[in-house]
Amino acid sequence: MRVRIPLGITLVSLLVGPVLTATSAAAETAPNPWLEQRVLNMAHSGGEDEAPTNTMYAFKRAASIGADMLELDVHSTADGHLVVIHDADVQRTTDGAGLVEDMTLEQVQALDAAYWFVPGRNTVRGLPDSAYPLRGARHGEKVPGYKNKDFRVPTLAEVFREFPDTPINIEIKGTADTDLPSFLRTGRLLADFLNRSGRTDVIVASFNDAALVDFHARAPQIGLAPGMAGMMAYFMAGVKPIEGTVAFQVPVQFQGIPVATRAFVQRAHADGYAVHVWFSGSAPDDAATYSRMVDACVDGIMPAKPSVLEEVLDGRGIERPGRPGLDPCA
């Protein structure tokens, strides 16, 4: 997840907003399998500081270096396909322009999703051509071990086919924070897709709690991570999250208040929820912060630099899914 909080939003508005009243519900009573999946390297957008964000190249690379779970974002095209891209507009990360919802799948996939990628810096525009070593890999230049199509905007179906045994964290996106119909449209397509897939090694998140409520009604077997309103209501006032919640996916801090603390994690665990932490703008995305989050007892970490997190986890001998190791919070 990334910081996408509407301008002017405060802790007070998060706690008293209308979405909260509509979405608060009792916690799940069934055992939560995500509490047993730790400590997860959840490559954020495939690791957007190390590879072009949300591309198959990034996901393949992250899996090859040891990532336990892939985190990604989905929008829906004009012809009803789920595509893996963060922004509603393709302009920031590709050589095109326009809203995803106004484009066909063919139009979206004709674009170069590595066009503005700068190694170590994520997506940066306006630098000399030499700063973009993967520019053109979509349309002819070969990168050893990868295909040209690994540098386009993938469909969610392509990611599922490539990674049938890798857990996936999916964020439902909308065209704008206030455009609930766009969230609902994508969420409903996602529910249909996951129902057909038969997979449950998936967590679905969104900053729009109403979209999650609608999604849960259509795909109740899939675990959820609530948006900022639901998460902060639980953090500040102990309000139970929406039905179907299996994890809180939280920033390191919010408006200067530490959120991903050992005390918060212990409370969430006691209530039956896993805790995953994201960084985008809330703390440095570096080895020191990763290590601090391990010591806070979180179950998963969403790094922009998954290779750096691998070094931290391996260097400290931390337990991983299917691999015994040190539990620093035992």
Coordinates of C-alpha atoms in Angstrom, one line a residue:
M1 CA 0.0 0.0 0.0
R2 CA 1.1 3.6 -0.5
V3 CA 0.2 6.9 1.1
R4 CA -2.9 8.0 -0.9
I5 CA -4.7 10.0 1.8
P6 CA -6.9 12.8 0.5
L7 CA -5.8 16.3 1.2
G8 CA -7.0 17.6 4.5
I9 CA -7.8 14.3 6.1
T10 CA -7.1 14.1 9.8
L11 CA -7.2 11.5 12.6
V12 CA -10.5 13.0 13.7
S13 CA -12.1 12.7 10.2
L14 CA -10.9 9.1 10.0
L15 CA -12.5 8.2 13.2
V16 CA -15.9 10.0 12.8
G17 CA -16.3 9.7 9.0
P18 CA -19.5 8.1 7.6
V19 CA -17.6 5.1 6.1
L20 CA -16.6 4.0 9.6
T21 CA -20.2 3.6 10.9
A22 CA -21.1 1.6 7.8
T23 CA -18.2 -0.8 8.0
S24 CA -17.5 -1.6 11.6
A25 CA -18.1 -5.2 12.4
A26 CA -17.1 -8.0 14.8
A27 CA -13.8 -9.7 14.3
E28 CA -13.5 -13.1 12.6
T29 CA -13.7 -16.0 15.0
A30 CA -12.2 -18.6 12.8
P31 CA -8.4 -19.2 13.1
N32 CA -6.4 -16.7 11.0
P33 CA -3.9 -18.5 8.8
W34 CA -2.0 -15.2 8.1
L35 CA -0.8 -15.2 11.8
E36 CA 1.2 -18.3 10.8
Q37 CA 2.8 -16.7 7.8
R38 CA 5.7 -14.6 9.1
V39 CA 8.0 -12.8 8.6
L40 CA 6.9 -12.1 5.0
N41 CA 8.9 -10.2 2.5
M42 CA 5.9 -8.7 0.6
A43 CA 7.6 -7.1 -2.3
H44 CA 5.8 -3.7 -2.7
S45 CA 4.8 -3.3 -6.4
G46 CA 7.4 -5.9 -7.0
G47 CA 10.0 -3.6 -5.3
E48 CA 9.6 -0.3 -7.1
D49 CA 13.0 1.1 -6.2
E50 CA 14.7 -1.9 -7.7
A51 CA 12.6 -2.6 -10.7
P52 CA 9.8 -0.9 -12.8
T53 CA 6.8 -0.8 -10.6
N54 CA 4.1 -3.4 -11.0
T55 CA 5.7 -5.1 -14.0
M56 CA 6.2 -8.8 -14.5
Y57 CA 9.9 -8.1 -14.6
A58 CA 9.7 -6.7 -11.1
F59 CA 7.6 -9.6 -9.8
K60 CA 9.8 -12.3 -11.4
R61 CA 12.9 -10.5 -10.0
A62 CA 11.4 -10.2 -6.5
A63 CA 10.4 -13.9 -6.4
S64 CA 13.9 -14.9 -7.6
I65 CA 15.6 -13.1 -4.7
G66 CA 13.3 -14.7 -2.1
A67 CA 10.1 -12.6 -1.7
D68 CA 7.4 -14.5 0.1
M69 CA 4.4 -12.5 -1.2
L70 CA 3.8 -10.0 -4.0
E71 CA 2.0 -6.7 -3.4
L72 CA 0.3 -5.1 -6.3
D73 CA -2.5 -2.7 -7.4
V74 CA -5.4 -3.2 -9.8
H75 CA -7.4 -1.0 -12.0
S76 CA -10.0 -2.0 -14.7
T77 CA -9.9 -1.1 -18.4
A78 CA -12.7 0.1 -20.6
D79 CA -13.2 -3.4 -21.9
G80 CA -13.4 -5.0 -18.4
H81 CA -9.9 -6.4 -17.8
L82 CA -8.0 -6.1 -14.5
V83 CA -4.6 -4.6 -15.1
V84 CA -1.8 -4.3 -12.6
I85 CA -0.9 -0.6 -12.3
H86 CA -0.8 1.9 -9.4
D87 CA -2.0 5.1 -10.8
A88 CA -5.4 5.8 -12.5
D89 CA -3.5 7.6 -15.3
V90 CA -0.8 5.8 -17.2
Q91 CA 1.3 8.9 -17.6
R92 CA 3.6 8.7 -14.5
T93 CA 5.1 5.3 -15.2
T94 CA 4.7 4.7 -19.0
D95 CA 5.3 6.4 -22.3
G96 CA 1.6 7.1 -22.7
A97 CA -1.2 9.2 -21.2
G98 CA -4.8 8.8 -20.3
L99 CA -7.0 7.1 -17.7
V100 CA -6.8 3.3 -17.5
E101 CA -10.6 3.1 -17.4
D102 CA -10.8 4.9 -20.7
M103 CA -8.4 2.6 -22.5
T104 CA -8.8 -0.9 -23.8
L105 CA -6.5 -3.7 -22.7
E106 CA -4.7 -3.6 -26.0
Q107 CA -4.0 0.1 -25.6
V108 CA -2.7 -0.3 -22.1
Q109 CA -0.4 -3.2 -23.0
A110 CA 1.1 -1.4 -25.9
L111 CA 2.8 1.0 -23.5
D112 CA 6.3 0.7 -22.1
A113 CA 5.9 0.4 -18.3
A114 CA 9.7 0.7 -17.7
Y115 CA 9.9 4.0 -19.6
W116 CA 10.6 6.3 -16.6
F117 CA 12.2 3.8 -14.2
V118 CA 15.5 4.9 -12.7
P119 CA 17.3 2.2 -10.6
G120 CA 17.3 3.0 -6.9
R121 CA 14.9 5.9 -7.4
N122 CA 11.7 4.4 -8.6
T123 CA 9.9 6.5 -11.3
V124 CA 11.6 9.8 -12.2
R125 CA 10.8 12.0 -15.2
G126 CA 13.0 14.4 -17.1
L127 CA 16.5 12.9 -16.7
P128 CA 18.9 12.2 -19.6
D129 CA 18.1 9.1 -21.6
S130 CA 21.1 7.3 -20.1
A131 CA 19.3 7.3 -16.7
Y132 CA 16.7 4.9 -18.0
P133 CA 18.5 1.6 -18.7
L134 CA 15.3 -0.4 -19.3
R135 CA 13.7 2.0 -21.6
G136 CA 12.9 0.1 -24.8
A137 CA 13.0 -3.3 -23.3
R138 CA 9.2 -3.5 -24.0
H139 CA 9.7 -3.1 -27.7
G140 CA 12.8 -4.9 -28.8
E141 CA 15.9 -4.6 -26.7
K142 CA 16.5 -7.9 -24.9
V143 CA 17.1 -8.2 -21.1
P144 CA 18.7 -11.6 -20.4
G145 CA 16.2 -14.0 -18.8
Y146 CA 13.2 -11.9 -19.5
K147 CA 10.7 -11.3 -22.3
N148 CA 9.7 -8.0 -23.9
K149 CA 6.2 -8.4 -22.5
D150 CA 7.6 -8.5 -19.0
F151 CA 8.0 -4.7 -19.3
R152 CA 4.4 -3.9 -20.2
V153 CA 1.4 -3.4 -17.8
P154 CA 0.4 -7.0 -17.0
T155 CA -3.1 -8.3 -16.4
L156 CA -3.9 -9.8 -13.0
A157 CA -4.6 -13.1 -14.8
E158 CA -1.0 -13.1 -16.2
V159 CA 0.4 -12.6 -12.7
F160 CA -1.7 -15.4 -11.3
R161 CA -0.6 -17.8 -14.1
E162 CA 3.1 -17.0 -13.5
F163 CA 2.9 -17.3 -9.7
P164 CA 0.4 -20.0 -8.9
D165 CA 2.0 -20.8 -5.6
T166 CA 3.0 -17.3 -4.4
P167 CA 0.6 -15.4 -2.1
I168 CA -0.6 -12.1 -3.6
N169 CA -1.7 -8.9 -1.9
I170 CA -4.1 -7.0 -4.1
E171 CA -5.2 -3.4 -3.6
I172 CA -8.4 -2.3 -5.3
K173 CA -7.8 1.1 -6.9
G174 CA -10.2 3.8 -8.1
T175 CA -10.0 6.7 -10.6
A176 CA -10.2 9.2 -7.7
D177 CA -10.6 9.1 -4.0
T178 CA -14.2 10.4 -4.4
D179 CA -15.1 8.2 -7.3
L180 CA -16.7 5.3 -5.4
P181 CA -18.3 3.7 -8.6
S182 CA -14.8 3.2 -10.0
F183 CA -13.7 1.4 -6.9
L184 CA -16.9 -0.7 -6.9
R185 CA -16.4 -1.6 -10.6
T186 CA -12.9 -2.8 -10.1
G187 CA -13.8 -4.6 -6.9
R188 CA -16.6 -6.5 -8.5
L189 CA -14.4 -7.6 -11.4
L190 CA -11.9 -8.7 -8.9
A191 CA -14.4 -10.7 -6.9
D192 CA -15.5 -12.5 -10.0
F193 CA -11.9 -13.2 -11.0
L194 CA -11.0 -14.6 -7.6
N195 CA -14.1 -16.7 -7.3
R196 CA -13.2 -18.3 -10.7
S197 CA -9.5 -18.7 -9.7
G198 CA -10.3 -20.8 -6.6
R199 CA -7.3 -19.3 -4.8
T200 CA -7.5 -18.1 -1.2
D201 CA -3.8 -17.3 -0.6
V202 CA -4.7 -13.7 -1.3
I203 CA -5.4 -10.6 0.8
V204 CA -7.5 -7.8 -0.7
A205 CA -7.0 -4.2 0.5
S206 CA -8.3 -0.8 -0.5
F207 CA -8.2 2.7 0.9
N208 CA -12.0 2.7 0.2
D209 CA -13.7 0.7 3.0
A210 CA -17.0 0.8 1.2
A211 CA -15.5 -1.0 -1.8
L212 CA -14.1 -3.7 0.6
V213 CA -17.6 -4.2 2.1
D214 CA -19.0 -4.7 -1.3
F215 CA -16.1 -7.0 -2.4
H216 CA -16.5 -9.1 0.8
A217 CA -20.2 -9.7 0.0
R218 CA -19.2 -11.1 -3.3
A219 CA -16.1 -13.1 -2.3
P220 CA -16.4 -13.8 1.4
Q221 CA -13.7 -16.5 1.3
I222 CA -10.9 -13.9 0.6
G223 CA -9.3 -12.2 3.6
L224 CA -9.3 -8.4 3.8
A225 CA -7.1 -5.6 5.1
P226 CA -9.2 -2.5 5.8
G227 CA -8.4 1.1 4.6
M228 CA -7.1 4.0 6.6
A229 CA -10.5 4.8 8.2
G230 CA -11.0 1.2 9.5
M231 CA -7.3 0.8 10.5
M232 CA -7.1 4.1 12.4
A233 CA -10.5 3.6 14.2
Y234 CA -9.1 0.3 15.5
F235 CA -5.7 1.9 16.4
M236 CA -7.2 4.9 18.2
A237 CA -10.4 3.6 19.6
G238 CA -10.4 -0.2 19.5
V239 CA -13.3 -0.2 16.9
K240 CA -13.4 -3.7 15.3
P241 CA -12.7 -3.7 11.6
I242 CA -14.9 -4.8 8.8
E243 CA -16.0 -8.4 8.5
G244 CA -13.5 -10.5 6.8
T245 CA -10.5 -8.7 8.1
V246 CA -7.4 -10.9 8.5
A247 CA -4.6 -8.3 8.6
F248 CA -4.0 -4.6 9.3
Q249 CA -1.7 -3.1 6.8
V250 CA -0.3 0.0 8.4
P251 CA 2.2 2.8 7.8
V252 CA 5.2 3.1 10.1
Q253 CA 3.6 6.3 11.3
F254 CA 0.7 8.6 10.5
Q255 CA 0.7 12.3 11.0
G256 CA 3.7 12.0 13.3
I257 CA 2.1 9.3 15.4
P258 CA 3.9 5.9 15.5
V259 CA 1.5 3.2 14.3
A260 CA 3.6 0.1 13.7
T261 CA 4.7 -0.4 17.3
R262 CA 5.2 -3.6 19.3
A263 CA 2.2 -2.6 21.5
F264 CA -0.1 -2.2 18.5
V265 CA 1.1 -5.5 17.0
Q266 CA 0.6 -7.4 20.3
R267 CA -3.0 -6.0 20.5
A268 CA -3.8 -6.9 17.0
H269 CA -2.4 -10.4 17.5
A270 CA -4.5 -10.8 20.7
D271 CA -7.6 -9.9 18.6
G272 CA -6.7 -12.4 15.9
Y273 CA -5.2 -10.1 13.2
A274 CA -1.9 -10.2 11.5
V275 CA 0.0 -6.9 10.9
H276 CA 1.8 -5.9 7.8
V277 CA 3.7 -2.6 7.4
W278 CA 4.3 -0.3 4.5
F279 CA 6.6 2.6 4.1
S280 CA 5.8 4.9 1.2
G281 CA 6.3 8.3 2.7
S282 CA 5.8 7.2 6.3
A283 CA 9.5 6.2 7.1
P284 CA 12.7 5.6 5.3
D285 CA 12.6 2.5 3.1
D286 CA 15.9 1.1 4.3
A287 CA 17.6 -1.7 6.2
A288 CA 17.5 0.1 9.6
T289 CA 13.7 0.7 9.3
Y290 CA 13.2 -2.9 8.1
S291 CA 15.1 -4.2 11.1
R292 CA 13.1 -2.0 13.5
M293 CA 9.9 -3.3 12.1
V294 CA 11.1 -6.9 12.7
D295 CA 11.7 -6.0 16.3
A296 CA 8.2 -4.5 16.5
C297 CA 6.9 -8.1 15.7
V298 CA 5.1 -7.4 12.5
D299 CA 4.1 -10.4 10.4
G300 CA 5.0 -8.9 7.0
I301 CA 7.0 -6.0 5.5
M302 CA 6.3 -4.3 2.2
P303 CA 9.6 -3.1 0.9
A304 CA 10.4 -1.0 -2.1
K305 CA 13.8 -2.7 -1.8
P306 CA 13.1 -6.4 -1.4
S307 CA 16.7 -7.4 -1.9
V308 CA 17.7 -5.2 1.1
L309 CA 14.9 -6.7 3.2
E310 CA 16.2 -10.2 2.2
E311 CA 19.6 -9.2 3.5
V312 CA 18.2 -8.1 6.8
L313 CA 16.0 -11.2 7.3
D314 CA 18.7 -13.6 6.3
G315 CA 21.4 -11.8 8.2
R316 CA 19.5 -12.0 11.4
G317 CA 18.2 -15.5 10.7
I318 CA 14.6 -14.5 11.1
E319 CA 11.8 -17.1 10.7
R320 CA 10.1 -17.2 7.3
P321 CA 7.1 -19.1 6.0
G322 CA 8.1 -22.7 5.7
R323 CA 11.6 -21.9 7.0
P324 CA 12.5 -22.1 10.7
G325 CA 14.4 -19.3 12.2
L326 CA 14.6 -16.8 15.0
D327 CA 11.4 -15.2 16.3
P328 CA 12.6 -12.0 17.9
C329 CA 9.3 -11.6 19.7
A330 CA 9.0 -15.0 21.3

